[in-house]
PDB file of C-alpha atoms in Angstrom:
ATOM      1  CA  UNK A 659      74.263 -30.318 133.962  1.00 55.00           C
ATOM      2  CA  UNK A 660      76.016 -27.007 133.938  1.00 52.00           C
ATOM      3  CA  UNK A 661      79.404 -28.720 133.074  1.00 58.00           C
ATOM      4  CA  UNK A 662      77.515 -30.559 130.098  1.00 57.00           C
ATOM      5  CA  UNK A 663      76.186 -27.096 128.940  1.00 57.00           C
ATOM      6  CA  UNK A 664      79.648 -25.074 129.355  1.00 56.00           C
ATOM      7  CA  UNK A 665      81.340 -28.293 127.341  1.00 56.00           C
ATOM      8  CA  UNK A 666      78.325 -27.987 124.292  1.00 56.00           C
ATOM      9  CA  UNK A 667      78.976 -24.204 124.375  1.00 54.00           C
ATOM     10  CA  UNK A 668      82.795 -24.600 123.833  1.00 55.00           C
ATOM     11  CA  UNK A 669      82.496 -26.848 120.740  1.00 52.00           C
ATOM     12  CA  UNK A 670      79.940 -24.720 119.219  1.00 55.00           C
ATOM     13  CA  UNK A 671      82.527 -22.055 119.662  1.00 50.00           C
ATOM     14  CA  UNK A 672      85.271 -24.032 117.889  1.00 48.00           C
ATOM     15  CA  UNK A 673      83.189 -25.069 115.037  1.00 47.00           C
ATOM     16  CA  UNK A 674      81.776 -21.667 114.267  1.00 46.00           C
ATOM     17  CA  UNK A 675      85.781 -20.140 114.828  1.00 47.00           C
ATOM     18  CA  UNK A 676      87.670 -22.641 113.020  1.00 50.00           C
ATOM     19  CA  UNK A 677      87.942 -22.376 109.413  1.00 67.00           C
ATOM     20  CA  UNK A 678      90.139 -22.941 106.832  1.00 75.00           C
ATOM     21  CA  UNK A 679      92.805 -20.970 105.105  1.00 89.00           C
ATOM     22  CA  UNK A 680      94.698 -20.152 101.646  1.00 94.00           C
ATOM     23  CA  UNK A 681      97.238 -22.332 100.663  1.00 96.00           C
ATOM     24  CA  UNK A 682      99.729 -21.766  97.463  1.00 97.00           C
ATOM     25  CA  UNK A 683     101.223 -24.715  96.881  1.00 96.00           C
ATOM     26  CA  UNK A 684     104.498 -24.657  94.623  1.00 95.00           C
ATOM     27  CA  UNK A 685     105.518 -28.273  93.639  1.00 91.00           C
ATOM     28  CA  UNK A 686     107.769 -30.318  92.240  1.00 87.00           C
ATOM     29  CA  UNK A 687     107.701 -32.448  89.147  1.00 83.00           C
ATOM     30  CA  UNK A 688     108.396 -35.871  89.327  1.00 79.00           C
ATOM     31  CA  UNK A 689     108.174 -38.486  91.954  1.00 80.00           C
ATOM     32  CA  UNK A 690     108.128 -35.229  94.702  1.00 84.00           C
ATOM     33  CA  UNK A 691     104.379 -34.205  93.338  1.00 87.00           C
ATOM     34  CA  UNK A 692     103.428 -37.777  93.397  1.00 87.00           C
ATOM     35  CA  UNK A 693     104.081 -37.778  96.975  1.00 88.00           C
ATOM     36  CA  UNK A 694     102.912 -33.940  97.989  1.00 90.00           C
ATOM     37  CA  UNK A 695      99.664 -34.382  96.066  1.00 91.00           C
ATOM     38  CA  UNK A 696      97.710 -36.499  99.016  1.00 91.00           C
ATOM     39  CA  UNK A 697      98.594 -34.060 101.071  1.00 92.00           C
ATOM     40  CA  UNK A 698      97.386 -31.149  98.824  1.00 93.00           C
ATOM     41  CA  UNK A 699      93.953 -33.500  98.642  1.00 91.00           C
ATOM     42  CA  UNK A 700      94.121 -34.162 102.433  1.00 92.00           C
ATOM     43  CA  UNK A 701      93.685 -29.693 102.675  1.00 92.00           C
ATOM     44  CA  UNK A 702      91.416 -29.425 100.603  1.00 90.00           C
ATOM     45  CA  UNK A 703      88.828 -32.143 102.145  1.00 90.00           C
ATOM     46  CA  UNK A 704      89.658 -30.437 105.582  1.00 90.00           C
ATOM     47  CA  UNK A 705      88.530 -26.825 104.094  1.00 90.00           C
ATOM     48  CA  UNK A 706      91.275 -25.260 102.985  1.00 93.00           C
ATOM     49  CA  UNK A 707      91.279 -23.001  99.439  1.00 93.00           C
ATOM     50  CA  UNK A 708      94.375 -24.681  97.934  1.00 94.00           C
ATOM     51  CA  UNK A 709      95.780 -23.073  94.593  1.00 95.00           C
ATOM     52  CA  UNK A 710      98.168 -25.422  92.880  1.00 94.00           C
ATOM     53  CA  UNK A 711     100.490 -23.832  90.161  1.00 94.00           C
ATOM     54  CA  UNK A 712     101.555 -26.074  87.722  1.00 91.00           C
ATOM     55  CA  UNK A 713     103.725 -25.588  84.624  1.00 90.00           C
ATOM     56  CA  UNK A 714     101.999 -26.080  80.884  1.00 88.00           C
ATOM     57  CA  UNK A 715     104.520 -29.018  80.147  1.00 84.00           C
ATOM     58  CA  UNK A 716     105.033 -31.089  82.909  1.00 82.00           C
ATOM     59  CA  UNK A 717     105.377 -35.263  83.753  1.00 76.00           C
ATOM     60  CA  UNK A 718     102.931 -35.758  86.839  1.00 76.00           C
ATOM     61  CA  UNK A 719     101.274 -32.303  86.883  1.00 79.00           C
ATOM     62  CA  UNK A 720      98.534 -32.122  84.729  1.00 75.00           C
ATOM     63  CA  UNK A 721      96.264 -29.126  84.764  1.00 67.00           C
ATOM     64  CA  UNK A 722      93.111 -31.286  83.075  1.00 65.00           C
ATOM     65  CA  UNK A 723      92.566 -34.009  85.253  1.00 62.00           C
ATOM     66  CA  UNK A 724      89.763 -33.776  87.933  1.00 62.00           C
ATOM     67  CA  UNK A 725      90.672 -32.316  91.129  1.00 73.00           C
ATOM     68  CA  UNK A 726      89.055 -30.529  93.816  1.00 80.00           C
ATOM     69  CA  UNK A 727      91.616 -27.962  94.531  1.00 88.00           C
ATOM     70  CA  UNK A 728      92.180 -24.531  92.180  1.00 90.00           C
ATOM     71  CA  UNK A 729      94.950 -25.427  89.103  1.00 91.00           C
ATOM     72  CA  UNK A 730      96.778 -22.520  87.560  1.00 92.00           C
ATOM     73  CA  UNK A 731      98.647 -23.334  84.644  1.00 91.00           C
ATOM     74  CA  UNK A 732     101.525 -21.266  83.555  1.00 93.00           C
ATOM     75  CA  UNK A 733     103.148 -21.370  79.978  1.00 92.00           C
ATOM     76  CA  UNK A 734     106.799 -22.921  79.416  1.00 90.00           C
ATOM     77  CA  UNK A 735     108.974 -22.271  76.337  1.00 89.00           C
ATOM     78  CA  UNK A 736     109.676 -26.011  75.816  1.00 84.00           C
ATOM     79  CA  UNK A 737     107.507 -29.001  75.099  1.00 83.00           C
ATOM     80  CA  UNK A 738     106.637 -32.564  76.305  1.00 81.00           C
ATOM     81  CA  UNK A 739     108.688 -34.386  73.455  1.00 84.00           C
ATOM     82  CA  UNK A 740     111.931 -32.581  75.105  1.00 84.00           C
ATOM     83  CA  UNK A 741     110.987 -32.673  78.645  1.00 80.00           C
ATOM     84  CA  UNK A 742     110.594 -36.800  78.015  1.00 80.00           C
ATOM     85  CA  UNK A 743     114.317 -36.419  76.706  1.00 81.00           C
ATOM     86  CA  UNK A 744     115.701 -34.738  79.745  1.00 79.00           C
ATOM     87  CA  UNK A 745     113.492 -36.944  82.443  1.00 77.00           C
ATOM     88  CA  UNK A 746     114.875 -40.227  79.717  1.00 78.00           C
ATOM     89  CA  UNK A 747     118.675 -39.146  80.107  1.00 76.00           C
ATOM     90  CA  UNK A 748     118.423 -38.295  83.682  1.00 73.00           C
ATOM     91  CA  UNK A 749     117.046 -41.898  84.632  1.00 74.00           C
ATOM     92  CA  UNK A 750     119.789 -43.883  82.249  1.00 74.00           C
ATOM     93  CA  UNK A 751     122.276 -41.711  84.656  1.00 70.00           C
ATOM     94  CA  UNK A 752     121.439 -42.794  87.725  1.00 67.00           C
ATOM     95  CA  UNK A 753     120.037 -46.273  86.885  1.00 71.00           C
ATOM     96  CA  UNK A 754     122.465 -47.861  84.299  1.00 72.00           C
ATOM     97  CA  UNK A 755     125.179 -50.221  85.348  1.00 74.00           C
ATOM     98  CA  UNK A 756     128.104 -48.496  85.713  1.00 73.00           C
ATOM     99  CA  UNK A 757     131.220 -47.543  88.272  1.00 76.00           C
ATOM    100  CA  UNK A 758     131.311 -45.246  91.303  1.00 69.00           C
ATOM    101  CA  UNK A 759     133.029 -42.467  89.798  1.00 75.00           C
ATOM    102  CA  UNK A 760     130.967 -42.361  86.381  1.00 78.00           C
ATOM    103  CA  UNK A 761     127.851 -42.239  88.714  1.00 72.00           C
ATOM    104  CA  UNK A 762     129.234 -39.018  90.257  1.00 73.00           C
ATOM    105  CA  UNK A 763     129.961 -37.794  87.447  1.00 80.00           C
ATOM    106  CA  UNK A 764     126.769 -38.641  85.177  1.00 78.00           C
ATOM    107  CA  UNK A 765     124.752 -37.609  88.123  1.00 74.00           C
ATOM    108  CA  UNK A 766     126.623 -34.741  88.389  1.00 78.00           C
ATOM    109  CA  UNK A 767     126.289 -33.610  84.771  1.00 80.00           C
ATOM    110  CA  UNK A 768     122.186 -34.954  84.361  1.00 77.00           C
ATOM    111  CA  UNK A 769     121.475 -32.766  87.810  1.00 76.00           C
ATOM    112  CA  UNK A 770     122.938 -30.088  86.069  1.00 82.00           C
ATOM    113  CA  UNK A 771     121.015 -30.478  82.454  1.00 80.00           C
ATOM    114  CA  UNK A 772     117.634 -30.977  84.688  1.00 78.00           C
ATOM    115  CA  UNK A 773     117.849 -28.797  87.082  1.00 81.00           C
ATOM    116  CA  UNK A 774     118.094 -25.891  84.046  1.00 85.00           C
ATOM    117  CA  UNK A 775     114.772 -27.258  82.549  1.00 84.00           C
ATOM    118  CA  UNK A 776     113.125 -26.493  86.155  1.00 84.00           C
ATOM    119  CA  UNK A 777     115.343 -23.357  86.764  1.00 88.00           C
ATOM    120  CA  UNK A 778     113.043 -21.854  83.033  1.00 90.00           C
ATOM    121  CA  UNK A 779     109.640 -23.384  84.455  1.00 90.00           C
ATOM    122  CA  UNK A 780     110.510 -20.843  87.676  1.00 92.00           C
ATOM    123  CA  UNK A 781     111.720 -18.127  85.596  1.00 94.00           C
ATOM    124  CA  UNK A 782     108.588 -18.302  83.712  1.00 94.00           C
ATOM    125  CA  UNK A 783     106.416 -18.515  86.611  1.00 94.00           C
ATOM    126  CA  UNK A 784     107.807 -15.283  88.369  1.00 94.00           C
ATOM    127  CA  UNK A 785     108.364 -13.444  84.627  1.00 95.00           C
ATOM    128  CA  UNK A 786     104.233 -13.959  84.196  1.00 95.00           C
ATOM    129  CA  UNK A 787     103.029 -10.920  85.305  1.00 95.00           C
ATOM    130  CA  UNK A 788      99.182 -11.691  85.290  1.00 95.00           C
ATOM    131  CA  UNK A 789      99.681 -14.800  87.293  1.00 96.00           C
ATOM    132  CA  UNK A 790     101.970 -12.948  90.101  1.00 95.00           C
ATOM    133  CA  UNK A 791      99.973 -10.451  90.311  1.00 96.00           C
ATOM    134  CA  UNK A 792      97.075 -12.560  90.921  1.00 96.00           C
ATOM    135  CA  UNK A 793      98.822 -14.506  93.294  1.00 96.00           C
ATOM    136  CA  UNK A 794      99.778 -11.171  95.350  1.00 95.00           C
ATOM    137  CA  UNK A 795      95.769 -10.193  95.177  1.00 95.00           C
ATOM    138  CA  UNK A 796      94.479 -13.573  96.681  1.00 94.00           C
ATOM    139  CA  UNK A 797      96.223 -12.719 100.261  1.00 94.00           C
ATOM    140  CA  UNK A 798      97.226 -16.676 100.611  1.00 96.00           C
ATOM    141  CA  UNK A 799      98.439 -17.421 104.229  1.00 96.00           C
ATOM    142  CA  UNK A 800     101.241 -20.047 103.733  1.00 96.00           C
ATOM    143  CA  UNK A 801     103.053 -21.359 100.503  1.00 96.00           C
ATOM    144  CA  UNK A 802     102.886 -24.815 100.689  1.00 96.00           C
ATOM    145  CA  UNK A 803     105.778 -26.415  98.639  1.00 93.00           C
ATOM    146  CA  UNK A 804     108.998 -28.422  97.796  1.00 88.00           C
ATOM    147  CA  UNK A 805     112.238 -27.077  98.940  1.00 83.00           C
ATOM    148  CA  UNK A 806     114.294 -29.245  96.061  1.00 81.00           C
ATOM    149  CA  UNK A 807     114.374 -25.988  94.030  1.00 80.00           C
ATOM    150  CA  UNK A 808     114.291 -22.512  95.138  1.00 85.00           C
ATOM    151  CA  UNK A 809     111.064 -21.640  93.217  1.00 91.00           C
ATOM    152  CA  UNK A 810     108.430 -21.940  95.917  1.00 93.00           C
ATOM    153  CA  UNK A 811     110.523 -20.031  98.926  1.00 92.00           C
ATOM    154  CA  UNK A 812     111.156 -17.210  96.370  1.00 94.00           C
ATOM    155  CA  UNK A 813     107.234 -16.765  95.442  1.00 95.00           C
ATOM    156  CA  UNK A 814     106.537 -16.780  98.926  1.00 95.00           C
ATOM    157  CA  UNK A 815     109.090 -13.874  99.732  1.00 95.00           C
ATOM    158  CA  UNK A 816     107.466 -12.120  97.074  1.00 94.00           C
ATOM    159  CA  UNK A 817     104.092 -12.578  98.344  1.00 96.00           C
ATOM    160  CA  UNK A 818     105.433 -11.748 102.123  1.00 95.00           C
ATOM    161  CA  UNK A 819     103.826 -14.750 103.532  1.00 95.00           C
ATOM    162  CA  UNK A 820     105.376 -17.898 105.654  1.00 95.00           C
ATOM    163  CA  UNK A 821     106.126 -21.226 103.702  1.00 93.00           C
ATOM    164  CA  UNK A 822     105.728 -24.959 104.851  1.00 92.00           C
ATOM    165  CA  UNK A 823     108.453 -27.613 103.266  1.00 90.00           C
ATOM    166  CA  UNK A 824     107.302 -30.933 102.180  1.00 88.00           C
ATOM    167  CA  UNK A 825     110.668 -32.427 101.621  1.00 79.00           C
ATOM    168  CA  UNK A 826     110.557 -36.034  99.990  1.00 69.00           C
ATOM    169  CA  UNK A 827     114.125 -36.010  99.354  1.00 67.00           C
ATOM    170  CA  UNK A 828     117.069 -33.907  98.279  1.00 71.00           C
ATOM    171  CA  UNK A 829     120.641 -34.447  96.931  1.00 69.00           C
ATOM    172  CA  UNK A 830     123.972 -35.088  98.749  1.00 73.00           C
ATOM    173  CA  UNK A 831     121.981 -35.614 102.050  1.00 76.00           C
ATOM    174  CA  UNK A 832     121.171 -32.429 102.697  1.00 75.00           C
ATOM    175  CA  UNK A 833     117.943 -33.315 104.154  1.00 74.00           C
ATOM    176  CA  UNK A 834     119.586 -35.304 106.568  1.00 77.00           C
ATOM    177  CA  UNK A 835     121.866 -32.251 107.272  1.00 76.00           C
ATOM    178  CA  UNK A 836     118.964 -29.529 107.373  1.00 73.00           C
ATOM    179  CA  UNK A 837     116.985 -31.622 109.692  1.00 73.00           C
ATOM    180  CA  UNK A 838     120.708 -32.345 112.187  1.00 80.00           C
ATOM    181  CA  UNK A 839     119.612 -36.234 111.682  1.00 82.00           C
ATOM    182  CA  UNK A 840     122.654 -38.550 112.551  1.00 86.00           C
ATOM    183  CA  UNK A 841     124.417 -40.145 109.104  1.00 85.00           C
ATOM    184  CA  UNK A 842     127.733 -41.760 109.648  1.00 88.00           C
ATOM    185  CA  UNK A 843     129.008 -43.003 106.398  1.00 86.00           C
ATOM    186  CA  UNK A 844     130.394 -46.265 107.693  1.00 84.00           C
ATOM    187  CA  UNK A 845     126.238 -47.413 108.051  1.00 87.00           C
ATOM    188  CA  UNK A 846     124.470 -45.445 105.749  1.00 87.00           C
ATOM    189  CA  UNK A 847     124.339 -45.786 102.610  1.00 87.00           C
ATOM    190  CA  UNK A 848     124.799 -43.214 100.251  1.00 84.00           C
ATOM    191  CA  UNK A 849     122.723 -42.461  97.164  1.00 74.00           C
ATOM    192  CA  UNK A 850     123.381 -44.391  94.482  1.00 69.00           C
ATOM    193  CA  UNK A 851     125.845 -46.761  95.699  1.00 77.00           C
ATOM    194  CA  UNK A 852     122.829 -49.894  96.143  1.00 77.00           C
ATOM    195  CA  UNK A 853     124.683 -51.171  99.891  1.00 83.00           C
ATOM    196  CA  UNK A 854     122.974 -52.031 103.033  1.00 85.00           C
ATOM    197  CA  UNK A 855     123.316 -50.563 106.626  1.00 81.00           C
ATOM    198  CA  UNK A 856     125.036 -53.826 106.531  1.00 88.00           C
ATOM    199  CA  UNK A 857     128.374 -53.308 104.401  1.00 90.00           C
ATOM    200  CA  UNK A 858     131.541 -55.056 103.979  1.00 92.00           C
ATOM    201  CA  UNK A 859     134.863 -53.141 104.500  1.00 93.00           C
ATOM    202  CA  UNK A 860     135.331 -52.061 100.539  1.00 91.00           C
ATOM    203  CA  UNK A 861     131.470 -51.121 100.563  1.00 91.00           C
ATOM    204  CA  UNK A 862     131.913 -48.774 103.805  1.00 92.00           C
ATOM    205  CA  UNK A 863     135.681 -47.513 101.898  1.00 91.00           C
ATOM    206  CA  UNK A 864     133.516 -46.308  98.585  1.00 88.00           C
ATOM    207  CA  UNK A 865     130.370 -44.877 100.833  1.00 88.00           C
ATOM    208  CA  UNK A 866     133.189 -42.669 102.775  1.00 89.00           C
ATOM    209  CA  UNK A 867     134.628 -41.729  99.198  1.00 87.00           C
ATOM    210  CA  UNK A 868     130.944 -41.027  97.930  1.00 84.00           C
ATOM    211  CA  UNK A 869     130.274 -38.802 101.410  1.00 86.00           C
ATOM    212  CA  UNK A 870     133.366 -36.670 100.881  1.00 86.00           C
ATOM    213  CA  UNK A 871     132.860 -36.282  96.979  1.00 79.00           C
ATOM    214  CA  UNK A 872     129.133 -34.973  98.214  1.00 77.00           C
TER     215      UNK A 872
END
């Protein structure tokens, strides 16, 4: 009996302790938000205040459709028509038929064209005054983001509070790197190549060739 009472005390304990926190979450466009967001849903449903920041132009981020986490929508000096033009020309570089050394190099050059749209959605984000300063007044307890860019660690230094990485993937195998997870060359394959863990001897030659150009 007394066990059964001290057990019923503890978990009314718990439940009236627990509760949930405030989460910033800084994503990524593209295929990353598409995999972050049922997490983001998955803290909300478990009580957590999340605040997602999204730019005004984006593919997968849309600030209108119905969600049951906070949206804050920042404006972006560019618009969807050449966003689509960027996302177009960075797919046709990584997906078209071509050889191994004009996929480095297109890759190469479309990282570099993309990566400048996000680097003006971040300096747009941290250049809005109202919305930073909002974000500094709602005392958020982690920033919840995408380490692809440098965007969400940087807001979170500003804001002086510990972030969380969800990391869906990032180039040249760093994530494989950051994380000290084994990746010999000669049986995985490296991005972009379309091989196997099972390659022939030519196959493994280019995948070295592809790991030391990374």
């Amino acid at each position: 009996y007394y066990r059964g009472t001290w057990m019923l005390l503890y978990l009314t304990l718990s439940l009236i302790l627990a509760e949930g926190g405030k989460i910033l979450v800084v994503p990524q466009d593209g295929s990353h938000w598409l995999s972050m967001r049922p997490v983001v849903e998955k803290l909300q449903q478990k009580g957590h205040e999340v605040v997602v920041l999204v730019p005004s132009t984006s593919l997968y981020m849309k600030s209108e459709e119905p969600q049951n986490y906070t949206v804050k929508a920042y404006p972006i000096p560019y618009t969807d028509e050449y966003l689509g033009e960027m996302l177009k020309a960075f797919v046709n570089a990584h997906f078209i038929e071509q050889s191994v050394l004009n996929v480095v190099l297109t890759s190469y050059q479309s990282t570099i064209e993309i990566s400048s749209v996000f680097f003006t959605n971040c300096k747009s984000l941290l250049q809005n005054e109202e919305l930073m300063q909002y974000l500094k007044e709602s005392k958020f307890d982690v920033v919840f983001t995408d380490p692809i860019l440098m965007c969400g660690p940087l807001v979170a230094e500003y804001l002086c509070v510990p972030s969380v990485y969800f990391l869906r993937g990032f180039p040249c195998g760093m994530d494989s790197a950051a994380t000290q997870c084994p990746s010999p060359p000669s049986y995985v394959p490296r991005l972009f190549l379309d091989n196997s863990d099972s390659m022939t001897f030519s196959q493994r030659v280019k995948n070295m060739l592809v790991d030391l150009l990374e």
